[in-house]
Amino acid sequence: MSDDEQRLFIGGSWVAPDHGYYEVIDPATEGVVGRAPEASREQVHAAAAAAREAFEAWSRTSAEERAAVLGRTADIIQRNVVPYAELARAESGATTGTARGMQVGVGMARFRRYAKVEPVEQPLPPQINEAGPFGRAAVMGALAVRQPVGVVTCITSYNNPWANPAGKIAPALAMGNTVVVKPAPQDPLSVYRMAQALEAAGAPPGVVNVVSGSRPEVGEAAVDCGDVDMVSFTGSTAVGQRIAEVCGRGMKRQLMELGGKGAAVVFDDADLESAVSGIGTTFSFYSGQICTAPTRVLVQQGVHDRLVEQLAAYAGYLKVGDPREQGTVVGPVISCAHRDRVESYVELGRKEGARVVTGGRRPAPERGFYVAPTLLADCTPDMRVVREEIFGPVVVVVPFEDEEEAVALANDSDYGLIDYVWSGDVARAFRVARRLRAGGVGVNTVGRNMEAPFGGFKKSGVGRDVGSYALHAYSETQAIVWPG
């Protein structure tokens, strides 16, 4: 094995893969970052078996001891932010600032967050049972207790190889579960660094296992394995539906964060500067490869033309290029295939009658998978570019007349992850927010509160995580009842 060949992590050992290695490509340069291991189905099942064997002891370890492991992991990540971020940047194409702050930095913060011990027992009010099993009244006490689910398969997304895995692994471990992590094939090397940090922090063998592969069989084995009790998945709705079918047959618990087509409702009394900068994050943040992006702009007729003009100007200011260079705001998308997919949607928009206000052409860099920030106006609700998730730096604009039409248009979607409302009338903004069929709504902001529940309505997912909600997601609720 050469120095650039990563091994699998199974049962506390670094194991050579049965099916060799595949190349991880830097989307900014098209150079080889390293060689990732290609696990066999048998090795995935071995990882799940190791997690099953480790579960009993880990789940009985005190919450304080589990938290200490997570805290030490955060310390190790903090000491290695620069090299970890450089690898994340090379794998994912994120800018240096994003890789350090939003990827490695957020990953570290999530381990730190779940190093805080929270109570898992909730006493319930006593209840008078008027006709008990012995024919006489009794006062019954009760306690609701959160218990770990068991072995959790964590299948992670390619857009953030630190924050997304950490958001699954840390709360799962904090609750006493053991995990099998199947990272996205495009950027798995960062997840192995995370496993190294957990190992160095004292995570016992088998508590954390990482298996990767470029072929669908690896993910399928991590889902259908009989030792797996729960699947936590972040990715496309189409893949999520297939995973849900397998989970349903085995009655496995699910936590799924799937696709999004976030509506940004902009009323004519909105602060347009705030709205433009918020919507503009679609162009810059992960180059639009994020399910929470406000990609579907619904704007009231009175400010439609001004908003389109200002969004086009905003996009024009953004520097597209090598994410290592200072001043770069928009890096590449993850792969050549994905660049082609995003460009095909822009061309489809043209054919459907949309007007390309800005972008629509491939940027200058000769190497790398770059897509120019693109704004499509004159769109109608039935267009595919309006209805389907593009997952790139592309924003579509649809006009509306009044509040009722805005709500109807926003809810006219298969997705419902996060929507946004901009209005100078805060009462109206909150009124509209409550009518939107989305798991979250940003009012005059695209910012997030990391203790607020996160998840989607409709085809955007199943369940909620983040903050204390993640501890509920990775646990079962047990009732203990006794005579008072």
XYZ file of C-alpha atoms in Angstrom:
484
model
C 0.000 0.000 0.000
C 1.435 3.409 -0.972
C 1.327 6.471 1.286
C -1.602 7.979 -0.589
C -3.792 4.868 -0.225
C -6.260 5.052 2.637
C -7.373 1.912 4.492
C -10.818 1.068 5.836
C -11.501 1.421 9.576
C -13.247 -1.691 10.916
C -13.409 -2.839 14.517
C -10.585 -0.567 15.595
C -8.200 -1.780 12.862
C -7.066 -0.201 9.611
C -7.901 -2.808 6.988
C -6.839 -3.167 3.346
C -9.871 -3.084 1.025
C -10.939 -6.203 -0.844
C -11.595 -4.329 -4.078
C -8.568 -2.060 -4.251
C -8.707 1.698 -4.540
C -10.250 4.483 -6.561
C -9.002 8.022 -7.163
C -10.401 11.028 -5.324
C -10.307 14.010 -7.688
C -9.783 17.672 -6.817
C -12.696 19.427 -8.579
C -10.686 22.645 -8.834
C -7.647 21.191 -10.633
C -8.795 17.728 -11.768
C -5.683 16.372 -10.051
C -5.640 13.288 -7.819
C -6.006 14.073 -4.108
C -5.503 10.486 -2.978
C -6.756 6.936 -3.339
C -9.772 5.821 -1.344
C -10.506 2.206 -0.380
C -13.163 0.209 -2.213
C -14.847 -2.003 0.374
C -16.523 -5.295 -0.399
C -20.009 -6.149 0.762
C -18.464 -8.596 3.222
C -16.277 -5.863 4.707
C -19.277 -3.572 5.186
C -21.071 -6.360 7.013
C -17.930 -6.961 9.092
C -17.994 -3.280 10.092
C -21.624 -3.595 11.171
C -20.814 -6.781 13.105
C -17.990 -4.944 14.879
C -20.386 -2.137 15.752
C -22.900 -4.676 17.070
C -20.246 -6.329 19.239
C -19.141 -2.949 20.634
C -22.659 -1.689 21.304
C -23.351 -3.372 24.640
C -20.261 -2.007 26.375
C -20.470 1.452 24.785
C -24.169 1.884 25.568
C -23.456 1.003 29.221
C -20.536 3.417 29.421
C -21.543 6.483 31.387
C -22.767 9.512 29.480
C -19.917 11.497 31.051
C -17.287 9.100 29.686
C -18.843 9.138 26.223
C -18.943 12.934 26.337
C -15.268 13.040 27.308
C -14.362 11.088 24.152
C -16.298 13.577 22.037
C -14.637 16.512 23.804
C -11.162 15.102 23.208
C -12.080 14.527 19.561
C -12.999 18.218 19.257
C -9.635 19.149 20.780
C -7.764 17.006 18.240
C -9.716 18.522 15.359
C -8.987 22.014 16.658
C -5.245 21.295 16.717
C -5.369 20.058 13.135
C -7.705 22.594 11.538
C -5.246 23.691 8.857
C -4.271 20.275 7.418
C -7.808 18.949 7.803
C -9.190 21.994 5.982
C -6.636 21.695 3.193
C -7.719 18.112 2.558
C -11.409 19.073 2.705
C -10.801 21.906 0.260
C -8.998 19.598 -2.144
C -11.715 16.927 -1.980
C -14.802 19.130 -2.078
C -13.676 22.244 -3.968
C -14.709 24.555 -1.115
C -12.880 27.835 -0.694
C -10.190 27.919 1.977
C -12.361 30.038 4.284
C -15.333 27.732 3.890
C -13.231 24.619 4.427
C -11.783 25.998 7.657
C -14.891 27.633 9.057
C -17.994 25.912 7.743
C -16.538 22.452 7.224
C -13.836 21.598 9.770
C -14.856 24.380 12.171
C -18.505 23.350 12.282
C -17.512 19.687 12.528
C -15.400 20.502 15.578
C -18.239 22.555 17.097
C -20.646 19.658 16.727
C -18.374 17.288 18.623
C -18.025 19.989 21.273
C -21.819 20.446 21.414
C -22.523 16.773 22.043
C -19.778 16.561 24.660
C -22.364 18.255 26.906
C -24.311 15.690 28.896
C -28.081 16.129 28.810
C -30.648 14.285 30.968
C -32.227 11.257 29.309
C -34.940 10.636 31.907
C -38.130 12.670 32.191
C -40.498 12.039 35.137
C -44.159 12.166 34.123
C -47.065 13.311 36.308
C -48.644 10.460 38.312
C -51.987 9.245 37.019
C -54.944 7.689 38.870
C -55.886 4.428 37.210
C -59.583 4.027 38.107
C -59.887 0.402 36.962
C -56.601 -1.376 37.227
C -56.011 -5.029 36.336
C -57.019 -6.092 39.846
C -60.274 -4.156 39.884
C -59.199 -1.364 42.200
C -57.961 2.167 41.643
C -54.226 2.799 41.789
C -51.886 5.733 41.452
C -49.342 5.016 38.742
C -45.992 6.734 38.367
C -44.134 6.885 35.058
C -40.751 7.773 33.656
C -39.870 8.418 29.994
C -36.329 7.248 29.274
C -34.323 7.723 26.093
C -32.419 4.575 25.138
C -29.920 4.194 22.262
C -31.266 2.661 19.064
C -28.289 0.345 18.483
C -26.086 0.252 15.384
C -26.534 3.318 13.167
C -25.427 3.519 9.543
C -24.464 7.106 8.694
C -24.437 7.853 4.959
C -23.069 11.331 4.371
C -23.238 13.973 1.652
C -20.382 15.234 -0.519
C -20.959 18.949 0.007
C -19.528 19.009 3.531
C -17.197 16.134 4.525
C -16.860 17.420 8.117
C -20.020 19.116 9.372
C -22.415 16.552 7.914
C -20.685 13.410 9.263
C -20.023 15.097 12.628
C -23.701 16.017 12.856
C -24.549 12.311 12.663
C -21.653 10.633 14.475
C -21.443 12.926 17.512
C -25.083 12.766 18.705
C -25.316 9.064 17.834
C -22.280 8.293 19.995
C -23.428 10.647 22.751
C -26.649 8.620 23.040
C -24.710 5.337 23.314
C -25.108 4.066 19.755
C -22.283 2.650 17.667
C -21.858 3.670 14.036
C -20.913 2.494 10.577
C -20.079 5.514 8.443
C -20.330 5.302 4.672
C -18.959 8.620 3.343
C -19.798 10.119 -0.025
C -17.499 8.636 -2.682
C -16.309 12.057 -3.843
C -14.684 13.167 -0.562
C -14.244 10.240 1.858
C -10.681 10.963 2.974
C -11.751 13.674 5.421
C -14.073 11.226 7.166
C -11.151 8.866 7.734
C -9.308 11.772 9.397
C -12.327 12.139 11.663
C -12.107 8.434 12.500
C -8.412 8.856 13.320
C -9.298 11.707 15.686
C -11.952 9.589 17.406
C -9.541 6.684 17.731
C -6.884 8.969 19.257
C -9.521 10.407 21.601
C -10.191 6.956 23.037
C -13.241 5.677 21.171
C -13.167 1.907 21.832
C -12.720 -0.529 18.922
C -15.906 -1.039 16.927
C -17.677 2.042 18.235
C -16.814 3.919 15.025
C -16.282 2.159 11.692
C -15.722 3.760 8.266
C -16.189 1.952 4.958
C -16.081 3.675 1.587
C -16.581 2.848 -2.054
C -17.468 4.335 -5.387
C -20.004 1.642 -6.229
C -23.641 1.482 -5.074
C -23.119 -1.940 -3.444
C -21.211 -0.414 -0.542
C -24.073 1.860 0.483
C -26.618 -0.875 -0.145
C -24.735 -3.264 2.145
C -24.573 -0.601 4.859
C -28.368 -0.233 4.704
C -29.621 -3.810 4.320
C -27.257 -5.458 6.811
C -29.134 -7.274 9.564
C -26.868 -5.817 12.266
C -27.992 -2.261 11.425
C -30.880 -0.823 13.461
C -31.085 2.689 12.003
C -30.027 4.579 8.881
C -29.187 8.286 8.920
C -28.893 9.583 5.359
C -28.215 12.938 3.740
C -28.562 13.092 -0.024
C -31.000 13.094 -2.886
C -34.684 12.312 -2.533
C -34.427 9.554 -5.158
C -31.752 7.679 -3.192
C -33.597 8.364 0.062
C -36.721 6.719 -1.308
C -34.777 3.569 -2.178
C -33.203 3.491 1.294
C -36.634 3.963 2.893
C -37.965 0.914 1.042
C -35.177 -1.256 2.455
C -35.591 0.217 5.944
C -39.317 -0.429 5.784
C -38.799 -4.131 5.091
C -36.507 -4.432 8.098
C -38.393 -1.947 10.329
C -35.186 0.042 10.691
C -35.399 3.537 12.116
C -34.737 6.371 9.651
C -33.444 9.927 9.745
C -33.323 11.484 6.305
C -32.361 14.931 5.093
C -33.180 14.938 1.411
C -33.567 17.419 -1.427
C -34.800 20.979 -1.358
C -36.053 23.724 -3.636
C -36.228 26.539 -1.116
C -38.691 29.324 -1.881
C -37.542 32.863 -1.097
C -40.696 35.004 -0.879
C -39.820 38.689 -1.355
C -42.603 41.205 -0.737
C -42.579 44.712 -2.140
C -41.816 46.234 1.271
C -38.720 44.058 1.795
C -35.214 45.308 2.434
C -33.924 44.393 -1.031
C -30.275 44.628 -0.024
C -30.855 42.004 2.668
C -32.888 39.832 0.303
C -30.257 39.999 -2.442
C -27.383 39.116 -0.134
C -29.380 36.222 1.330
C -30.499 34.826 -2.011
C -26.987 35.408 -3.348
C -25.640 32.723 -1.017
C -27.005 30.248 -3.564
C -24.287 31.418 -5.942
C -21.444 31.298 -3.441
C -22.084 28.907 -0.558
C -20.725 25.500 -1.694
C -21.311 26.794 -5.242
C -25.032 26.221 -4.753
C -24.566 22.577 -3.752
C -26.679 22.832 -0.633
C -30.247 21.691 -0.090
C -31.144 24.687 2.085
C -30.345 27.262 -0.613
C -33.035 29.838 -1.563
C -32.987 28.785 -5.210
C -36.623 29.578 -6.096
C -37.252 33.304 -5.768
C -40.887 34.418 -5.619
C -40.970 38.198 -5.857
C -43.893 40.617 -5.730
C -44.481 42.431 -9.011
C -43.756 45.879 -7.578
C -40.083 45.082 -6.932
C -39.562 42.310 -9.475
C -37.427 44.230 -11.945
C -35.311 45.867 -9.235
C -34.641 42.555 -7.530
C -33.638 40.856 -10.767
C -31.312 43.746 -11.629
C -29.689 43.726 -8.194
C -29.304 39.930 -8.132
C -27.614 40.034 -11.531
C -25.239 42.735 -10.325
C -24.504 40.763 -7.157
C -23.675 37.635 -9.161
C -21.395 39.659 -11.401
C -19.271 40.786 -8.448
C -18.466 37.231 -7.360
C -15.023 35.919 -8.234
C -15.146 32.439 -9.737
C -11.974 30.373 -9.702
C -9.384 28.434 -7.759
C -10.710 28.111 -4.190
C -7.159 28.407 -2.837
C -6.771 31.930 -4.183
C -7.575 34.912 -2.011
C -10.798 36.618 -3.015
C -12.357 33.553 -4.632
C -16.007 33.299 -3.667
C -17.330 30.644 -6.052
C -15.336 27.443 -6.392
C -16.087 24.430 -8.590
C -18.924 21.959 -8.325
C -17.998 18.462 -7.220
C -17.425 16.673 -10.530
C -17.438 16.888 -14.298
C -20.686 14.902 -14.399
C -22.366 17.291 -11.995
C -21.155 20.336 -13.925
C -22.698 18.842 -17.046
C -25.930 18.223 -15.156
C -26.169 21.819 -13.907
C -25.371 23.197 -17.364
C -28.036 20.966 -18.882
C -30.608 22.523 -16.543
C -29.600 26.021 -17.655
C -30.033 24.979 -21.271
C -33.375 23.381 -20.402
C -34.450 26.669 -18.832
C -33.671 28.472 -22.084
C -35.741 25.968 -24.029
C -38.617 26.338 -21.572
C -38.654 30.091 -22.188
C -36.656 31.436 -19.257
C -34.397 34.446 -19.807
C -30.760 34.033 -18.809
C -30.058 37.341 -17.102
C -26.491 36.516 -16.141
C -24.248 33.460 -16.292
C -25.168 30.537 -18.477
C -21.666 30.205 -19.876
C -18.786 28.131 -18.606
C -16.242 30.302 -16.713
C -12.688 30.882 -17.911
C -10.561 28.327 -15.975
C -9.435 25.629 -18.406
C -9.247 22.956 -15.732
C -11.735 22.327 -12.976
C -15.490 21.864 -12.846
C -16.722 25.441 -12.710
C -20.228 26.792 -13.274
C -20.897 30.521 -13.519
C -23.468 32.003 -11.108
C -26.629 31.988 -13.214
C -29.894 33.887 -12.861
C -33.007 32.829 -14.795
C -35.938 35.276 -15.018
C -39.320 35.202 -16.780
C -39.911 31.776 -15.235
C -43.286 30.134 -14.740
C -44.285 27.661 -11.999
C -44.595 24.713 -14.382
C -40.992 24.880 -15.670
C -38.703 22.023 -14.664
C -36.009 24.497 -13.622
C -38.524 25.877 -11.121
C -39.742 22.503 -9.843
C -36.614 20.324 -9.760
C -33.541 20.557 -7.553
C -30.565 21.704 -9.636
C -27.973 21.723 -6.811
C -25.742 24.349 -8.315
C -25.272 28.152 -8.465
C -28.541 28.717 -10.323
C -31.425 30.924 -9.139
C -34.843 31.097 -10.810
C -37.281 34.013 -10.409
C -41.088 33.815 -10.522
C -43.317 36.900 -9.975
C -46.466 37.006 -7.841
C -49.264 39.525 -7.245
C -50.366 39.152 -3.610
C -49.843 37.208 -0.387
C -52.270 34.422 -1.254
C -50.534 33.748 -4.564
C -47.111 33.846 -2.881
C -48.117 31.173 -0.360
C -49.706 29.023 -3.066
C -46.601 29.224 -5.259
C -44.239 28.517 -2.380
C -46.205 25.426 -1.342
C -46.554 24.187 -4.919
C -43.491 21.945 -4.633
C -42.598 18.347 -3.891
C -40.017 19.705 -1.458
C -40.320 21.448 1.881
C -36.969 21.799 3.620
C -36.317 25.498 4.291
C -38.168 28.500 2.846
C -37.528 32.200 3.392
C -39.657 35.335 3.707
C -38.482 38.923 3.303
C -40.873 41.687 4.339
C -40.729 44.969 6.222
C -44.001 43.963 7.871
C -42.766 41.456 10.455
C -46.296 40.414 11.408
C -46.994 39.501 7.789
C -43.665 37.696 7.477
C -44.472 35.473 10.478
C -48.043 34.966 9.274
C -46.769 33.753 5.913
C -44.036 31.652 7.539
C -46.627 29.668 9.485
C -48.509 28.887 6.285
C -45.473 27.521 4.437
C -45.165 23.739 4.223
C -41.495 23.619 5.106
C -39.500 22.246 8.014
C -37.905 25.633 8.596
C -38.515 29.228 7.574
C -36.037 32.088 7.682
C -37.612 35.498 8.275
C -35.469 38.270 6.769
C -32.403 36.017 7.058
C -30.728 32.902 5.690
C -29.002 32.308 9.027
C -29.692 29.255 11.177
C -30.015 28.657 14.895
C -28.054 25.451 15.490
C -30.304 24.404 18.363
C -33.484 24.679 16.267
C -34.939 21.457 14.813
C -33.757 20.736 11.284
C -35.565 18.591 8.746
C -38.125 18.703 6.010
C -41.763 18.294 5.047
C -42.900 16.229 2.072
C -40.066 14.759 -0.030
C -37.425 16.765 1.816
C -36.982 14.198 4.527
C -38.055 12.259 7.590
C -37.300 13.262 11.180
C -35.498 16.158 12.848
C -31.967 16.638 14.116
C -29.563 19.366 15.343
C -29.223 20.400 18.979
C -31.201 18.329 21.468
C -33.449 17.135 18.645
C -30.580 14.988 17.347
C -30.381 13.195 20.688
C -34.060 12.310 20.294
C -33.460 11.245 16.685
C -30.776 8.749 17.697
C -32.751 7.264 20.568
C -35.839 5.232 21.360
C -38.250 6.373 24.079
C -38.939 3.803 26.778
C -41.721 4.112 29.357
C -41.155 2.741 32.851
C -44.347 2.564 34.923
C -44.817 1.609 38.593
C -47.485 1.824 41.317
C -47.171 5.139 43.119
